[in-house]
Short mmCIF file of C-alpha atoms in Angstrom, two decimals:
data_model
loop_
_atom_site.label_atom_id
_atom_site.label_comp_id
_atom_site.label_asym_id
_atom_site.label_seq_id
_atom_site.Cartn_x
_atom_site.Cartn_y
_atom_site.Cartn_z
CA UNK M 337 113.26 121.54 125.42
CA UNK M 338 111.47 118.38 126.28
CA UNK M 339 107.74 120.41 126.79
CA UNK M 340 108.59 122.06 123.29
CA UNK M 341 109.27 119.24 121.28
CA UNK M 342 106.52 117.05 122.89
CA UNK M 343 103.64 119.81 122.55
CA UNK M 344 104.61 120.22 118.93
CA UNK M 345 104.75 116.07 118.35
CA UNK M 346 100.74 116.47 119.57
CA UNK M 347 100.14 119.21 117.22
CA UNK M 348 101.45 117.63 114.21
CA UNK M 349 100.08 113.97 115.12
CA UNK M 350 96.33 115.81 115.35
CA UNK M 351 96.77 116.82 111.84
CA UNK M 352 96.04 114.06 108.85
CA UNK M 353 98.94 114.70 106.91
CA UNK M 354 102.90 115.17 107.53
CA UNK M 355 104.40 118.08 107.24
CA UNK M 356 105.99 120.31 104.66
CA UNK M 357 109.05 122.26 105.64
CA UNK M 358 109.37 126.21 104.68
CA UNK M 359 112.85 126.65 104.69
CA UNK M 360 114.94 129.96 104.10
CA UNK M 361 118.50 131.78 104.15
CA UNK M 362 119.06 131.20 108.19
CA UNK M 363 119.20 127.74 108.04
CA UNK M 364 122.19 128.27 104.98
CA UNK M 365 124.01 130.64 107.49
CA UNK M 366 123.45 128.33 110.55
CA UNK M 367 125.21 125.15 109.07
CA UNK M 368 126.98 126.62 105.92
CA UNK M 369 127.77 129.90 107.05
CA UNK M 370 126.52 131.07 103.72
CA UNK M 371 126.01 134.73 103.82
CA UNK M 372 122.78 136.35 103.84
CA UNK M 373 121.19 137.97 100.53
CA UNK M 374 122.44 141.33 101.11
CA UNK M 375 125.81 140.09 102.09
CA UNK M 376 125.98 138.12 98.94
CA UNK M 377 125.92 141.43 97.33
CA UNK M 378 127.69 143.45 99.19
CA UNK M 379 130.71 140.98 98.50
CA UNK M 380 130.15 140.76 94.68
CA UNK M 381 130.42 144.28 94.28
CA UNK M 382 134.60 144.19 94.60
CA UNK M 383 135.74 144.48 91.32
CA UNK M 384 132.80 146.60 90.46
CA UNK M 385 133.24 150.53 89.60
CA UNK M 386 130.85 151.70 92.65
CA UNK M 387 130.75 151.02 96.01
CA UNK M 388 127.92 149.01 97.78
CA UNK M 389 126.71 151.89 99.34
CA UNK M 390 126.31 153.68 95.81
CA UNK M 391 124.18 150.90 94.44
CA UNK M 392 121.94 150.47 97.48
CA UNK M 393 121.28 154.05 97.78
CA UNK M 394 120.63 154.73 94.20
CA UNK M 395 117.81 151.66 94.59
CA UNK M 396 116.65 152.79 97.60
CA UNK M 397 117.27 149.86 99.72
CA UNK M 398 115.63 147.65 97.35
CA UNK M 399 117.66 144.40 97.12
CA UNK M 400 116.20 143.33 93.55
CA UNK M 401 116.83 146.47 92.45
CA UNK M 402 120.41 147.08 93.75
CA UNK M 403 121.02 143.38 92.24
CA UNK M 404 120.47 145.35 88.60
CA UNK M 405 122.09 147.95 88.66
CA UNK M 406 125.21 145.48 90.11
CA UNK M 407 124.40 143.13 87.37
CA UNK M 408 124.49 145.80 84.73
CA UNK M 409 128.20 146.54 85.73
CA UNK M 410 129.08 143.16 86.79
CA UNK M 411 127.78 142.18 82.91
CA UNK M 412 131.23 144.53 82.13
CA UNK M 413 133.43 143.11 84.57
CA UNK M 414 133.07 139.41 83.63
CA UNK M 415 134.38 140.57 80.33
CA UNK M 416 137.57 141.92 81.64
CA UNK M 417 141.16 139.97 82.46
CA UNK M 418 140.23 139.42 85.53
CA UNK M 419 137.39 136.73 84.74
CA UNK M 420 139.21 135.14 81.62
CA UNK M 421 139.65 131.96 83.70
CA UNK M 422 136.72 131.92 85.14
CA UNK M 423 134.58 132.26 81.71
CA UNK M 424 136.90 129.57 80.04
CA UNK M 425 134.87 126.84 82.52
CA UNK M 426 131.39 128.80 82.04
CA UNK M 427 128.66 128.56 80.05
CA UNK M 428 127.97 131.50 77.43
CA UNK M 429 125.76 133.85 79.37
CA UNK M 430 122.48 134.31 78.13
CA UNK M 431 121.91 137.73 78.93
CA UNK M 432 123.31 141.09 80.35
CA UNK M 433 122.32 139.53 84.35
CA UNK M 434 123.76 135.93 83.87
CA UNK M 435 127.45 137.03 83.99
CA UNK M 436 126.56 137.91 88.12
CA UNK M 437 123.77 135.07 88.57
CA UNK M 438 126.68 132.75 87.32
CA UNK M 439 129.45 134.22 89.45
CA UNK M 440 127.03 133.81 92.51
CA UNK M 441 125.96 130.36 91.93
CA UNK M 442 129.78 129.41 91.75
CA UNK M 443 130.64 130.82 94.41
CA UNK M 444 127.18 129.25 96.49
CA UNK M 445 128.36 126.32 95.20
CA UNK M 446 132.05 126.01 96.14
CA UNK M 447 130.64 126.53 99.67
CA UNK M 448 127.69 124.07 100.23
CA UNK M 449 129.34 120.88 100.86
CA UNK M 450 127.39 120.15 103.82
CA UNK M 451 130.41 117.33 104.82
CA UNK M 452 133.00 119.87 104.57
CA UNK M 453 131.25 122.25 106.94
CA UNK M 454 133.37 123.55 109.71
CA UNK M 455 130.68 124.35 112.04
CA UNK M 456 129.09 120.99 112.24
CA UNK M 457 132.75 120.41 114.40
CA UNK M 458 129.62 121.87 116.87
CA UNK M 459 127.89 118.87 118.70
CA UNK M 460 124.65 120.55 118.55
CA UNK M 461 124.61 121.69 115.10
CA UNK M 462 125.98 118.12 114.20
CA UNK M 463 123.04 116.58 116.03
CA UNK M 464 120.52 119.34 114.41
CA UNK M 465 121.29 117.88 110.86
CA UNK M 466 121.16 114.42 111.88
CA UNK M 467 117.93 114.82 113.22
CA UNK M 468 116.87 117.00 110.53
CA UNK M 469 117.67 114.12 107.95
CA UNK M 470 115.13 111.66 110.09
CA UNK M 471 112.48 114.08 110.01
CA UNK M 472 108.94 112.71 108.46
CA UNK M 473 108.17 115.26 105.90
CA UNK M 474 106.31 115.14 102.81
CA UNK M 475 108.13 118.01 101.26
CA UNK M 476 110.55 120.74 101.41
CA UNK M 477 109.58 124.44 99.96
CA UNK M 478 112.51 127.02 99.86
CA UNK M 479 113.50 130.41 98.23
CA UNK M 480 117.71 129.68 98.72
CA UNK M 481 119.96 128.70 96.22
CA UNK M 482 122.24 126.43 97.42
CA UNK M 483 121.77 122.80 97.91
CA UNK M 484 122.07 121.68 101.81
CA UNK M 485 118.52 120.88 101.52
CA UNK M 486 119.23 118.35 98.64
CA UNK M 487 122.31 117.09 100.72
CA UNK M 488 120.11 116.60 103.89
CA UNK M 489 117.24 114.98 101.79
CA UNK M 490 118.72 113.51 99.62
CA UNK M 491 116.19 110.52 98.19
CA UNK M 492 113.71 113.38 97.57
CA UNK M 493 113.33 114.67 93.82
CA UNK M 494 114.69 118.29 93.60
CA UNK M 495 112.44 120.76 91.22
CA UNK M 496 114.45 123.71 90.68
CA UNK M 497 112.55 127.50 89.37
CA UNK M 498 108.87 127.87 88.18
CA UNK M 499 109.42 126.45 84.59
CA UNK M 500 109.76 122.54 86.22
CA UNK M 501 107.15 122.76 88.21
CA UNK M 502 104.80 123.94 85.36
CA UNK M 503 106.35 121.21 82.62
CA UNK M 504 106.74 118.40 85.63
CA UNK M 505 104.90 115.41 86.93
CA UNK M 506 105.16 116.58 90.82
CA UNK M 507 103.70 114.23 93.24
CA UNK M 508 103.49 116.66 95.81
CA UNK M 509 105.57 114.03 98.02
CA UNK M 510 109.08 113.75 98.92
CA UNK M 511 110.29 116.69 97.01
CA UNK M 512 112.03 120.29 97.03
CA UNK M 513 110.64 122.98 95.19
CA UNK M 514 113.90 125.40 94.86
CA UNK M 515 111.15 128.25 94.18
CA UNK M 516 113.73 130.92 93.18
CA UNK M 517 116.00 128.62 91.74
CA UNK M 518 119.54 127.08 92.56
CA UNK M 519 122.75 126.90 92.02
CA UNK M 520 122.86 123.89 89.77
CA UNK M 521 121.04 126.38 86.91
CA UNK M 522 122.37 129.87 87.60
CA UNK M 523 120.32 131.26 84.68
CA UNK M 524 116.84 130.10 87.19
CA UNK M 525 118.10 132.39 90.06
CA UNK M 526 115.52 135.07 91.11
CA UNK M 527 117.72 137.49 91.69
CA UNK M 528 117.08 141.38 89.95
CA UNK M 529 113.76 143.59 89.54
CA UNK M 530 112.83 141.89 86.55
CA UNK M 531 113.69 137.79 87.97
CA UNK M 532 111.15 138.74 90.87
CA UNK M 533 108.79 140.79 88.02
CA UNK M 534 108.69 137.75 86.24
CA UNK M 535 108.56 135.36 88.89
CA UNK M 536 105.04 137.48 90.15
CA UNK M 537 104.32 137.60 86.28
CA UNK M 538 103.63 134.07 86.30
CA UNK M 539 102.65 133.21 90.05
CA UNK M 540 99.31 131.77 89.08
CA UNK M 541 100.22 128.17 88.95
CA UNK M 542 102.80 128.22 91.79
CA UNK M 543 100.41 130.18 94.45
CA UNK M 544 97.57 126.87 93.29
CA UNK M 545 100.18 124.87 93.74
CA UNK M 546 100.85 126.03 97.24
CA UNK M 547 97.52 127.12 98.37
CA UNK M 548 97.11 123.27 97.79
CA UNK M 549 99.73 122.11 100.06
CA UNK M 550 99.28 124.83 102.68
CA UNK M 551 95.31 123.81 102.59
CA UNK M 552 96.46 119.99 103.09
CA UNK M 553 99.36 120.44 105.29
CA UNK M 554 101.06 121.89 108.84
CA UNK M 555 103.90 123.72 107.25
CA UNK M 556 106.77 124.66 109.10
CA UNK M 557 108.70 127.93 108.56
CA UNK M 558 112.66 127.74 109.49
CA UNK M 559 115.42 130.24 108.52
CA UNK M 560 112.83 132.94 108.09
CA UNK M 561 112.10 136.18 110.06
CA UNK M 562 108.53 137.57 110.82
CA UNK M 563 109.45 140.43 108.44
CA UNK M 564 110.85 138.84 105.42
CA UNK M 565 109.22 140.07 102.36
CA UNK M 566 109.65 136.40 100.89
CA UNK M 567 107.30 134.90 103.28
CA UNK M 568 105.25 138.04 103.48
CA UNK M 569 104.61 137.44 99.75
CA UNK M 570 104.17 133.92 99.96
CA UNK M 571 101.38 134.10 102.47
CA UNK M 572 99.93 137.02 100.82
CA UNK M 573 99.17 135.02 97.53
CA UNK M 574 97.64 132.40 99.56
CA UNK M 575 95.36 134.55 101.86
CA UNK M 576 94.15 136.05 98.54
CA UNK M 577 92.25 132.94 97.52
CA UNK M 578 90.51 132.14 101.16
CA UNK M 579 87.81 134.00 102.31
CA UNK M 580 88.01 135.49 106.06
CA UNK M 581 86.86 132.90 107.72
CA UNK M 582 89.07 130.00 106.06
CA UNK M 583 91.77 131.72 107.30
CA UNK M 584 91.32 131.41 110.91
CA UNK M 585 92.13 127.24 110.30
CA UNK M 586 95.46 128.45 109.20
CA UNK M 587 95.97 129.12 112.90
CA UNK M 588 97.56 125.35 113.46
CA UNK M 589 98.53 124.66 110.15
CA UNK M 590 101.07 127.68 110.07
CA UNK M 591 104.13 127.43 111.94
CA UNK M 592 106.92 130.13 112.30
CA UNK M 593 109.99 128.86 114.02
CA UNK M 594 112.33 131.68 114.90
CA UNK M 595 116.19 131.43 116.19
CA UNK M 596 116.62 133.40 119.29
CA UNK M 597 119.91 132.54 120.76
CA UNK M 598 119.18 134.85 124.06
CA UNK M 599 115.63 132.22 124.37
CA UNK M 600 116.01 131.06 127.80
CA UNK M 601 112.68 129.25 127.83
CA UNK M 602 112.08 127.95 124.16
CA UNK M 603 107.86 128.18 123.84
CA UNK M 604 105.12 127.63 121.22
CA UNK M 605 101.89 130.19 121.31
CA UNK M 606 99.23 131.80 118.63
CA UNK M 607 100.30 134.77 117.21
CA UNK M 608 99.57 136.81 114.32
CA UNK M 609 101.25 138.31 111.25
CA UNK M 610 99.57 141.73 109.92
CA UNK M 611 100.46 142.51 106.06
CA UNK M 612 98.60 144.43 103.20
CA UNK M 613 95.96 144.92 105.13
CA UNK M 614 95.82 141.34 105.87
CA UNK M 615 96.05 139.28 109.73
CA UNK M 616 97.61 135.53 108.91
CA UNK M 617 97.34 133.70 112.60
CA UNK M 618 100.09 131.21 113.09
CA UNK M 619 102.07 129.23 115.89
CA UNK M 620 105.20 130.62 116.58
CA UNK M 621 108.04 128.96 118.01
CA UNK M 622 111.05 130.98 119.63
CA UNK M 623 113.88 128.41 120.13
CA UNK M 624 117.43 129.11 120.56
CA UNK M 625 118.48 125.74 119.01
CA UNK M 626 116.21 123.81 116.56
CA UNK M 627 116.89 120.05 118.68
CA UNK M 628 113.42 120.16 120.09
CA UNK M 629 111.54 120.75 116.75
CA UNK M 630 113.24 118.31 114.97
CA UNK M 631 112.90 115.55 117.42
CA UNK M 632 109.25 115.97 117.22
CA UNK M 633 109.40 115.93 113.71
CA UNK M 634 111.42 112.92 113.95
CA UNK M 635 109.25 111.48 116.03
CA UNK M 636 106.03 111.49 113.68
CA UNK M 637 105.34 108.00 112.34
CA UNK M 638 104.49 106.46 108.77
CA UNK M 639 104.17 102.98 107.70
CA UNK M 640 106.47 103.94 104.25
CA UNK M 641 109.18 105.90 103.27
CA UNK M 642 108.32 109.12 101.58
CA UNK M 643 110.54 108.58 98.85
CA UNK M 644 108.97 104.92 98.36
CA UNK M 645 105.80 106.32 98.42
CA UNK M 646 106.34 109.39 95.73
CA UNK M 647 108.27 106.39 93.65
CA UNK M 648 105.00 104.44 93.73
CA UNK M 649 103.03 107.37 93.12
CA UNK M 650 105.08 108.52 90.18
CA UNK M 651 104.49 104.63 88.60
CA UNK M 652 100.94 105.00 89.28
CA UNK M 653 100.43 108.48 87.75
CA UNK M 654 102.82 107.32 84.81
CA UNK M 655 100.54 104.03 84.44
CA UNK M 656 97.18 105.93 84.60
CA UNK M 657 98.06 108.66 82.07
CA UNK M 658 99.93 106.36 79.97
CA UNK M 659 98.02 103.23 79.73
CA UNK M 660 100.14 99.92 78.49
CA UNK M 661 99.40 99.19 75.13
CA UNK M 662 99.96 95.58 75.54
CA UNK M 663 97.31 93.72 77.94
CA UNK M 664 100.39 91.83 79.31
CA UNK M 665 102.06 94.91 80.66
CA UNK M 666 99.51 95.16 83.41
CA UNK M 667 98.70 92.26 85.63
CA UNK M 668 96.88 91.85 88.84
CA UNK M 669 97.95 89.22 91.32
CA UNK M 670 98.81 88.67 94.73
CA UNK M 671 102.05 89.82 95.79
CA UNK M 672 102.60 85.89 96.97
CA UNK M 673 101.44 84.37 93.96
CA UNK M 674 104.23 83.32 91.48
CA UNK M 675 102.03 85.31 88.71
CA UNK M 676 103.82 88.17 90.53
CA UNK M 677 107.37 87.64 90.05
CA UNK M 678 107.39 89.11 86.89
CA UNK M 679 105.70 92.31 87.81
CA UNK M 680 108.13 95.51 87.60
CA UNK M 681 105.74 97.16 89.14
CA UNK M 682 104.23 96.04 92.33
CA UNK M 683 101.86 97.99 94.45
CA UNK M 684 98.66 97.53 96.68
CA UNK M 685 96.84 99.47 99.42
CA UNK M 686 94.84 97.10 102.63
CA UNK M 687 92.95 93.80 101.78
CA UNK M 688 93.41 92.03 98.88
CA UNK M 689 90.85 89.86 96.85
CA UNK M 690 91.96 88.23 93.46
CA UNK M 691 87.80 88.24 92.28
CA UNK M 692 87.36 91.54 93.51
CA UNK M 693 90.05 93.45 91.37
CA UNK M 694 89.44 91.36 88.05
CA UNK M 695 85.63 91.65 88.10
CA UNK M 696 86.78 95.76 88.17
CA UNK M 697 88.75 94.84 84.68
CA UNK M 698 85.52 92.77 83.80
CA UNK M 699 83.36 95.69 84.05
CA UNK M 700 85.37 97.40 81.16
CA UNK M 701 85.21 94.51 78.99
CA UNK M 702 83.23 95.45 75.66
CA UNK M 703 80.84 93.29 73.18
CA UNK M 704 83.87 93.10 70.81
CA UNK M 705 86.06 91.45 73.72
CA UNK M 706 82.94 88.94 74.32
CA UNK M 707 83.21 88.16 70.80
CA UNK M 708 87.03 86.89 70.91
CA UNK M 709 86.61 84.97 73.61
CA UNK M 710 83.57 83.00 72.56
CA UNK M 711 85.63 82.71 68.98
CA UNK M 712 88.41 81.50 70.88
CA UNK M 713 90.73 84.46 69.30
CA UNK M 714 91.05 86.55 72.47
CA UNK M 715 94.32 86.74 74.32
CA UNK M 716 93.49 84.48 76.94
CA UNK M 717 89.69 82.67 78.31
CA UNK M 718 87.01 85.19 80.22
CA UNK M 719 85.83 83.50 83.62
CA UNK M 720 82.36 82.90 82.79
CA UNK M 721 81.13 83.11 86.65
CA UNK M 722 82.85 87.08 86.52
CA UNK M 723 81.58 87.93 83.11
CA UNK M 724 77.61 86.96 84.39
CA UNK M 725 78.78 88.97 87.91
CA UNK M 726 80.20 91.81 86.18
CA UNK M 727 80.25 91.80 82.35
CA UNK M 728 76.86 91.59 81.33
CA UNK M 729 74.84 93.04 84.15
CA UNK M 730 76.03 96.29 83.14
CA UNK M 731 76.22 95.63 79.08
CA UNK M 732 72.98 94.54 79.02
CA UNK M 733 71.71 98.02 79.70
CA UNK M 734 73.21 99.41 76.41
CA UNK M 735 74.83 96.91 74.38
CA UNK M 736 72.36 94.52 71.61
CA UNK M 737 73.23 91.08 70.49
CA UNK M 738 75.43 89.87 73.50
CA UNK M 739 76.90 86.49 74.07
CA UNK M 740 75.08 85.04 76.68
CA UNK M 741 74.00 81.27 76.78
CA UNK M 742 78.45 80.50 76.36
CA UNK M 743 78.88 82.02 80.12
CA UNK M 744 75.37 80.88 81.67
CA UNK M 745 77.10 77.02 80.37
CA UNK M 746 80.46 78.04 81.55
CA UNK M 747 79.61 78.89 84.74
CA UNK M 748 77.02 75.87 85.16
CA UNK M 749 74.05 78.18 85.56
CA UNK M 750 72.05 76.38 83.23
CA UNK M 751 69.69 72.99 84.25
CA UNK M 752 67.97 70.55 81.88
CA UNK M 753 65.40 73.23 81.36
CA UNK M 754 64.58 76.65 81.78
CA UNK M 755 61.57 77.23 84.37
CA UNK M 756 58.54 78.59 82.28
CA UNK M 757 58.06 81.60 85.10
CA UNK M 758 61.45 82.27 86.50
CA UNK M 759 61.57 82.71 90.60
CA UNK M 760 61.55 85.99 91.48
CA UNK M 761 59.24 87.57 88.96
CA UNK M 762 55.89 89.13 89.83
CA UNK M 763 52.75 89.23 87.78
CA UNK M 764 53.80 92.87 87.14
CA UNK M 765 57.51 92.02 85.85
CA UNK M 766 58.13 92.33 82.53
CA UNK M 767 58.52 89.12 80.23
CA UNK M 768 59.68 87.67 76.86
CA UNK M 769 57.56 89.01 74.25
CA UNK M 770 55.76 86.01 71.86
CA UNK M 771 58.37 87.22 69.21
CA UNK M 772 61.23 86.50 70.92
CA UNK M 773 60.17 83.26 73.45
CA UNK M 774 62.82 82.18 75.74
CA UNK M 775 63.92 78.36 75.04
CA UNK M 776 61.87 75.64 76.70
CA UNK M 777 63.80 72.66 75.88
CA UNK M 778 67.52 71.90 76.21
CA UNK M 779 70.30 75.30 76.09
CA UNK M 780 71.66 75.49 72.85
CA UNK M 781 75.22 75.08 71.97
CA UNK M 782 77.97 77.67 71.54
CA UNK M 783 79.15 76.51 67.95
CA UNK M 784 77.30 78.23 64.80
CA UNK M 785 74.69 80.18 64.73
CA UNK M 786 74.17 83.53 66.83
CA UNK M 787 76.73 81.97 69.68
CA UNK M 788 73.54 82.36 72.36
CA UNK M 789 72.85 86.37 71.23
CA UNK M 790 69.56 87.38 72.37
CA UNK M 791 68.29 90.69 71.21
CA UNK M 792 66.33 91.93 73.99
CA UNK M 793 68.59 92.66 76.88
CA UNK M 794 65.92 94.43 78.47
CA UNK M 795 64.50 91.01 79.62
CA UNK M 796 67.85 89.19 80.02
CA UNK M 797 68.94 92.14 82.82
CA UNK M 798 66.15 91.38 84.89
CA UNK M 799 66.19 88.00 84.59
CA UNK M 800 68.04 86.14 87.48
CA UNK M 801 65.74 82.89 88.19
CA UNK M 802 67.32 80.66 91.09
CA UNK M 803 67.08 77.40 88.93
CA UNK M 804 70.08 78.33 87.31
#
């Protein structure tokens, strides 16, 4: 156990980014003792006029399939006596497969309370989920319904079905995508023909969304077998966008755990999966108890929280496509200064510099802004020393008629006189033209007049003589 979990800690510590967990039905069964997706079925069909083995054969083992022609009679059932109490608590169905996708996700439901489950009475279960909950993850991917992986992670931000991933801000950090929905919105189940139809309908922005995080992350498959057609899909949509050789660095990135409770010696090797025509290489792990693979996930280090970071990123995003309106809703200051203490927002990444983070506001500052502040109408006085560093420098290039004498005073640049051939200029450097001479005599003042405009910026951008 010890050479499993410490050859998997090197893996994941080699690789830039933390992991994203891939997490499916087994892991339900192994600490709910949920029952798997046929099993589901099979015990939804009492009450029903068929048998199970009428409405598997007649779909020829197709589980989306058998699901509607069950919901089709299930849709007749829920409208008999013997649901009357259960649709007085429900929600009007919203089609002929809701009545079943509703019975299911109350029944899921009743039966996920992760504190109430009798097999963590097991040590090493108990000890599984406690070290599961440590884990450093960036994210959680799964196709189940229920909700233990909202119990066990429970600061991350849950995104339930397609539809809020496509109308959401994800951060792509400490989250859960419930792909095929959950139990908290029965109607987002993927759970007949036409659910998974639909679901492959509109798998453009989810398989982007996942190449992404499969491109930038080790992912981890648990609860899944080799042969599940959910992961066989999954991987299917991804290899579709990378060319052949791209998909050989999917080798380390992939990573299949599989329970084998007859695993004497738990191991970690390449191996490959072979679908459509397609060969995916991956690690896979055979483990008969998950301890190992979580304590090397546990292990991993970060200097924040992933839900702290995702909160900060969500401000950030928020802040960037939402600019304040008011220029006293965003401030810059050091976290120790008291202009910070009325910050709601507070965030910063390695060395800080007051002058270097304002002169990046003064680089956005416009004429108009230059204007105010000379006038004295502005919301609060420019530093003159970052407007010449950063303000002008770059107005000068495409801006006419530009304050500039006020911030040459300001920031003390200017002497008695101004040197008839400024340092620094060749014979070959362009000067003043007769029509517009540069002063000789003593600066002029700020108040009246063109408040120090000069017209040809040209010279005034190439002029930086050391007298000043």
């Amino acid at each position: 156990m010890a050479e499993l979990g410490a050859a998997l800690a090197r893996r994941l510590q080699d690789l830039t980014a933390a992991p994203f967990l891939f997490v499916g039905s087994g892991m339900s069964r192994r600490y709910l003792a949920l029952p798997g997706w046929e099993e589901l079925l099979e015990q939804f069909c009492t009450g029903l006029p068929r048998p199970y083995a009428y409405y598997r054969a007649t779909a020829g083992s197709d589980l989306p399939a058998v699901a509607s022609l069950m919901a089709r009679d299930f849709h007749e059932l829920w409208w008999s006596d013997a649901y009357t109490d259960r649709r007085a608590g429900a929600d009007a169905p919203e089609g002929p497969q809701s009545a079943l996708k509703m019975a299911i996700s109350h029944d899921l439901a009743s039966r996920s309370d992760l504190a109430a489950s009798r097999l963590l009475a097991d040590a090493g279960l108990a000890e599984e989920v406690q070290l599961l909950g440590q884990a450093t993850v960036d994210g959680v991917i799964t196709t189940n319904y229920d909700t233990l992986l909202s119990q066990i992670f429970a600061d991350f931000r849950p995104y339930v079905g397609q539809d809020q991933l496509l109308f959401s801000d994800a951060q792509g950090i400490a989250e859960t995508y419930y792909i095929h929905g959950n139990t908290d919105h029965p109607e987002s189940l993927v759970l007949t023909a036409e659910d998974y139809q639909r679901f492959e309908d509109r798998n453009a922005y989810l398989a982007a969304k996942l190449l992404t995080i499969f491109v930038e992350h080790p992912v981890i498959f648990l609860g899944y077998s080799l042969s599940d057609r959910n992961v066989h899909s999954i991987l299917a949509a991804i290899t579709a966008c990378l060319t052949s050789s791209n998909i050989g660095h999917l080798a380390n990135r992939l990573i299949v755990v599989e329970w084998d409770p007859a695993a004497t010696n738990q191991r970690m090797g390449p191996s490959t999966l072979v679908f459509d025509q397609a060969m995916v290489p991956i690690t896979l792990i055979r483990a008969g108890d998950f301890r190992p693979v979580f304590e090397a996930l546990a292990s991993l280090k970060r200097p924040f929280p992933a839900a702290l970071l995702r909160r900060l990123s969500d401000h950030v995003y928020q802040l960037v496509r939402n600019p304040p309106s008011e220029p006293s809703a965003l401030a810059v200051a050091d976290i120790d200064s008291a202009d910070a203490a009325g910050l709601r927002v507070v965030f910063g990444v390695g060395r800080f510099d007051p002058s270097d983070v304002a002169s990046l506001g003064y680089r956005s500052l416009t004429r108009t802004d230059l204007v105010h502040d000379v006038l004295g109408t502005g919301p609060k006085p420019l530093d003159a020393s970052l407007v010449l560093a950063s303000t002008l420098p770059q107005m000068l290039r495409t801006t006419r008629y530009v304050p500039v004498w006020t911030y040459l005073q300001g920031a003390g640049r200017l002497g008695a006189t101004v040197p008839s051939t400024p340092a620094g200029w060749t014979t070959a450097s362009p000067r003043p033209p007769a029509a517009a001479p540069m002063p000789s005599g003593p600066a002029p003042t700020t108040s009246g007049g063109s408040h120090g405009c000069h017209p040809r910026r040209e010279h005034l951008a190439n002029w930086k003589p050391t007298a000043w």
